[in-house]
Amino acid sequence: MHGYEMLQELSERTHGLWRPSPGSLYPALQYLEDQGLVQSVTADGRRRFELTDAGRAELAARPKGPAPWETIMDAADQGDMTLHATLRHLAVAVGQVAEAGTAQQKTDAERLLSDVRRQVYLLLAEPPAEPADVED
């Protein structure tokens, strides 16, 4: 894969919870290349990374277990996942307004988003709700 494809793949496999930056991915790939576990090849004018024979042997020798993205997903709070999905949907809608909206629609969207931002911060100022008593 190309580095950008790896970044997209990790984000997709974790539903946006894990989005490594190029500044963390490329040094890791360089380290793996220095260790002889991956090699970079140029294809279609872009640098692509693939496992070497040593990399495949290292992978085969590792104990079988969940992939890092599976561990992240297993530990993920469903409320966090829902909140992140809603934020992604909002970003798409804002992008549409920015691209196709009138000047007034853009102004209205900015005002609305500023109000929502303030309201979200106010949520943190509220005391946590007491758990409901459960009768046995």
PDB file of C-alpha atoms in Angstrom:
ATOM      1  CA  MET A   1       0.000   0.000   0.000  1.00  0.00           C
ATOM      2  CA  HIS A   2       0.906   3.618  -0.295  1.00  0.00           C
ATOM      3  CA  GLY A   3       1.266   5.484   3.006  1.00  0.00           C
ATOM      4  CA  TYR A   4      -1.910   7.473   2.426  1.00  0.00           C
ATOM      5  CA  GLU A   5      -3.817   4.237   1.764  1.00  0.00           C
ATOM      6  CA  MET A   6      -2.534   2.852   5.077  1.00  0.00           C
ATOM      7  CA  LEU A   7      -3.750   5.956   6.916  1.00  0.00           C
ATOM      8  CA  GLN A   8      -7.184   5.643   5.308  1.00  0.00           C
ATOM      9  CA  GLU A   9      -7.374   1.906   5.977  1.00  0.00           C
ATOM     10  CA  LEU A  10      -6.566   2.292   9.678  1.00  0.00           C
ATOM     11  CA  SER A  11      -9.141   5.044  10.018  1.00  0.00           C
ATOM     12  CA  GLU A  12     -11.801   2.951   8.259  1.00  0.00           C
ATOM     13  CA  ARG A  13     -11.071  -0.192  10.283  1.00  0.00           C
ATOM     14  CA  THR A  14     -11.523   1.773  13.515  1.00  0.00           C
ATOM     15  CA  HIS A  15     -14.445   3.894  12.328  1.00  0.00           C
ATOM     16  CA  GLY A  16     -12.309   7.003  12.726  1.00  0.00           C
ATOM     17  CA  LEU A  17     -11.160   6.302  16.295  1.00  0.00           C
ATOM     18  CA  TRP A  18      -7.540   5.730  15.264  1.00  0.00           C
ATOM     19  CA  ARG A  19      -6.238   8.199  12.719  1.00  0.00           C
ATOM     20  CA  PRO A  20      -2.465   8.094  12.774  1.00  0.00           C
ATOM     21  CA  SER A  21      -0.782  11.109  11.272  1.00  0.00           C
ATOM     22  CA  PRO A  22       1.745  10.962   8.450  1.00  0.00           C
ATOM     23  CA  GLY A  23       4.260  12.189  11.030  1.00  0.00           C
ATOM     24  CA  SER A  24       3.822   8.969  12.993  1.00  0.00           C
ATOM     25  CA  LEU A  25       3.300   6.531  10.111  1.00  0.00           C
ATOM     26  CA  TYR A  26       6.248   7.388   7.887  1.00  0.00           C
ATOM     27  CA  PRO A  27       8.917   7.188  10.619  1.00  0.00           C
ATOM     28  CA  ALA A  28       7.470   3.792  11.622  1.00  0.00           C
ATOM     29  CA  LEU A  29       7.663   2.619   8.015  1.00  0.00           C
ATOM     30  CA  GLN A  30      11.226   3.909   7.764  1.00  0.00           C
ATOM     31  CA  TYR A  31      12.128   1.991  10.945  1.00  0.00           C
ATOM     32  CA  LEU A  32      10.598  -1.212   9.518  1.00  0.00           C
ATOM     33  CA  GLU A  33      12.496  -0.648   6.284  1.00  0.00           C
ATOM     34  CA  ASP A  34      15.744  -0.125   8.221  1.00  0.00           C
ATOM     35  CA  GLN A  35      15.058  -3.441   9.978  1.00  0.00           C
ATOM     36  CA  GLY A  36      14.570  -5.169   6.612  1.00  0.00           C
ATOM     37  CA  LEU A  37      10.935  -6.028   7.346  1.00  0.00           C
ATOM     38  CA  VAL A  38       9.373  -3.880   4.618  1.00  0.00           C
ATOM     39  CA  GLN A  39      10.660  -2.439   1.403  1.00  0.00           C
ATOM     40  CA  SER A  40       9.494   0.525  -0.571  1.00  0.00           C
ATOM     41  CA  VAL A  41       8.954   0.277  -4.273  1.00  0.00           C
ATOM     42  CA  THR A  42       7.880   2.957  -6.699  1.00  0.00           C
ATOM     43  CA  ALA A  43       4.697   2.202  -8.589  1.00  0.00           C
ATOM     44  CA  ASP A  44       2.811   4.695 -10.741  1.00  0.00           C
ATOM     45  CA  GLY A  45       5.150   7.400  -9.500  1.00  0.00           C
ATOM     46  CA  ARG A  46       4.197   6.751  -5.867  1.00  0.00           C
ATOM     47  CA  ARG A  47       6.079   5.027  -3.121  1.00  0.00           C
ATOM     48  CA  ARG A  48       4.439   1.783  -2.011  1.00  0.00           C
ATOM     49  CA  PHE A  49       5.413  -0.455   0.904  1.00  0.00           C
ATOM     50  CA  GLU A  50       5.364  -4.230   0.991  1.00  0.00           C
ATOM     51  CA  LEU A  51       6.570  -6.909   3.358  1.00  0.00           C
ATOM     52  CA  THR A  52       9.919  -8.515   2.647  1.00  0.00           C
ATOM     53  CA  ASP A  53      10.540 -12.233   3.132  1.00  0.00           C
ATOM     54  CA  ALA A  54      11.971 -11.348   6.559  1.00  0.00           C
ATOM     55  CA  GLY A  55       8.829  -9.332   7.329  1.00  0.00           C
ATOM     56  CA  ARG A  56       6.572 -12.234   6.375  1.00  0.00           C
ATOM     57  CA  ALA A  57       8.676 -14.582   8.540  1.00  0.00           C
ATOM     58  CA  GLU A  58       8.441 -12.160  11.489  1.00  0.00           C
ATOM     59  CA  LEU A  59       4.684 -11.947  11.050  1.00  0.00           C
ATOM     60  CA  ALA A  60       4.339 -15.745  10.869  1.00  0.00           C
ATOM     61  CA  ALA A  61       6.446 -16.170  14.039  1.00  0.00           C
ATOM     62  CA  ARG A  62       4.290 -13.823  16.125  1.00  0.00           C
ATOM     63  CA  PRO A  63       1.625 -15.332  18.349  1.00  0.00           C
ATOM     64  CA  LYS A  64      -1.813 -15.112  16.812  1.00  0.00           C
ATOM     65  CA  GLY A  65      -3.975 -12.497  18.428  1.00  0.00           C
ATOM     66  CA  PRO A  66      -6.201  -9.594  17.604  1.00  0.00           C
ATOM     67  CA  ALA A  67      -4.890  -6.910  15.295  1.00  0.00           C
ATOM     68  CA  PRO A  68      -4.238  -3.520  16.924  1.00  0.00           C
ATOM     69  CA  TRP A  69      -7.335  -2.010  15.305  1.00  0.00           C
ATOM     70  CA  GLU A  70      -9.470  -4.866  16.661  1.00  0.00           C
ATOM     71  CA  THR A  71      -8.156  -4.185  20.162  1.00  0.00           C
ATOM     72  CA  ILE A  72      -9.065  -0.515  19.772  1.00  0.00           C
ATOM     73  CA  MET A  73     -12.551  -1.401  18.565  1.00  0.00           C
ATOM     74  CA  ASP A  74     -13.120  -3.919  21.364  1.00  0.00           C
ATOM     75  CA  ALA A  75     -12.163  -1.334  23.978  1.00  0.00           C
ATOM     76  CA  ALA A  76     -14.057   1.519  22.342  1.00  0.00           C
ATOM     77  CA  ASP A  77     -16.884   3.118  24.239  1.00  0.00           C
ATOM     78  CA  GLN A  78     -20.035   2.914  22.083  1.00  0.00           C
ATOM     79  CA  GLY A  79     -20.958   6.447  23.136  1.00  0.00           C
ATOM     80  CA  ASP A  80     -17.604   7.649  21.774  1.00  0.00           C
ATOM     81  CA  MET A  81     -18.194   5.791  18.531  1.00  0.00           C
ATOM     82  CA  THR A  82     -21.647   7.327  18.098  1.00  0.00           C
ATOM     83  CA  LEU A  83     -20.347  10.792  18.925  1.00  0.00           C
ATOM     84  CA  HIS A  84     -17.482  10.469  16.428  1.00  0.00           C
ATOM     85  CA  ALA A  85     -19.855   9.236  13.700  1.00  0.00           C
ATOM     86  CA  THR A  86     -22.198  12.147  14.310  1.00  0.00           C
ATOM     87  CA  LEU A  87     -19.275  14.565  14.156  1.00  0.00           C
ATOM     88  CA  ARG A  88     -18.141  13.067  10.829  1.00  0.00           C
ATOM     89  CA  HIS A  89     -21.672  13.472   9.426  1.00  0.00           C
ATOM     90  CA  LEU A  90     -21.726  17.067  10.632  1.00  0.00           C
ATOM     91  CA  ALA A  91     -18.370  17.732   8.966  1.00  0.00           C
ATOM     92  CA  VAL A  92     -19.756  16.453   5.663  1.00  0.00           C
ATOM     93  CA  ALA A  93     -22.795  18.732   5.962  1.00  0.00           C
ATOM     94  CA  VAL A  94     -20.611  21.741   6.831  1.00  0.00           C
ATOM     95  CA  GLY A  95     -18.379  20.924   3.871  1.00  0.00           C
ATOM     96  CA  GLN A  96     -21.424  20.956   1.597  1.00  0.00           C
ATOM     97  CA  VAL A  97     -22.502  24.358   2.899  1.00  0.00           C
ATOM     98  CA  ALA A  98     -18.961  25.678   2.463  1.00  0.00           C
ATOM     99  CA  GLU A  99     -18.836  24.376  -1.096  1.00  0.00           C
ATOM    100  CA  ALA A 100     -22.334  25.106  -2.379  1.00  0.00           C
ATOM    101  CA  GLY A 101     -23.964  27.463   0.112  1.00  0.00           C
ATOM    102  CA  THR A 102     -24.737  31.121  -0.343  1.00  0.00           C
ATOM    103  CA  ALA A 103     -22.936  33.753   1.683  1.00  0.00           C
ATOM    104  CA  GLN A 104     -25.956  33.960   4.011  1.00  0.00           C
ATOM    105  CA  GLN A 105     -26.084  30.168   4.454  1.00  0.00           C
ATOM    106  CA  LYS A 106     -22.392  30.143   5.339  1.00  0.00           C
ATOM    107  CA  THR A 107     -22.913  32.918   7.891  1.00  0.00           C
ATOM    108  CA  ASP A 108     -25.912  31.077   9.367  1.00  0.00           C
ATOM    109  CA  ALA A 109     -23.943  27.812   9.530  1.00  0.00           C
ATOM    110  CA  GLU A 110     -21.030  29.515  11.298  1.00  0.00           C
ATOM    111  CA  ARG A 111     -23.398  31.074  13.864  1.00  0.00           C
ATOM    112  CA  LEU A 112     -25.143  27.740  14.407  1.00  0.00           C
ATOM    113  CA  LEU A 113     -21.846  25.892  14.847  1.00  0.00           C
ATOM    114  CA  SER A 114     -20.594  28.520  17.309  1.00  0.00           C
ATOM    115  CA  ASP A 115     -23.785  28.122  19.334  1.00  0.00           C
ATOM    116  CA  VAL A 116     -23.479  24.330  19.310  1.00  0.00           C
ATOM    117  CA  ARG A 117     -19.828  24.550  20.407  1.00  0.00           C
ATOM    118  CA  ARG A 118     -20.823  26.711  23.391  1.00  0.00           C
ATOM    119  CA  GLN A 119     -23.672  24.343  24.291  1.00  0.00           C
ATOM    120  CA  VAL A 120     -21.359  21.330  24.172  1.00  0.00           C
ATOM    121  CA  TYR A 121     -18.930  23.046  26.550  1.00  0.00           C
ATOM    122  CA  LEU A 122     -21.839  23.830  28.864  1.00  0.00           C
ATOM    123  CA  LEU A 123     -22.557  20.097  29.047  1.00  0.00           C
ATOM    124  CA  LEU A 124     -19.219  19.691  30.792  1.00  0.00           C
ATOM    125  CA  ALA A 125     -20.185  22.326  33.332  1.00  0.00           C
ATOM    126  CA  GLU A 126     -23.245  20.354  34.437  1.00  0.00           C
ATOM    127  CA  PRO A 127     -22.872  17.967  37.357  1.00  0.00           C
ATOM    128  CA  PRO A 128     -22.945  14.313  36.311  1.00  0.00           C
ATOM    129  CA  ALA A 129     -26.368  12.703  36.526  1.00  0.00           C
ATOM    130  CA  GLU A 130     -26.912  10.379  39.452  1.00  0.00           C
ATOM    131  CA  PRO A 131     -27.416   6.769  38.387  1.00  0.00           C
ATOM    132  CA  ALA A 132     -31.004   5.610  38.724  1.00  0.00           C
ATOM    133  CA  ASP A 133     -31.714   3.328  41.662  1.00  0.00           C
ATOM    134  CA  VAL A 134     -32.284  -0.212  40.525  1.00  0.00           C
ATOM    135  CA  GLU A 135     -34.717  -2.284  42.524  1.00  0.00           C
ATOM    136  CA  ASP A 136     -33.861  -5.957  42.945  1.00  0.00           C
TER     137      ASP A 136
END
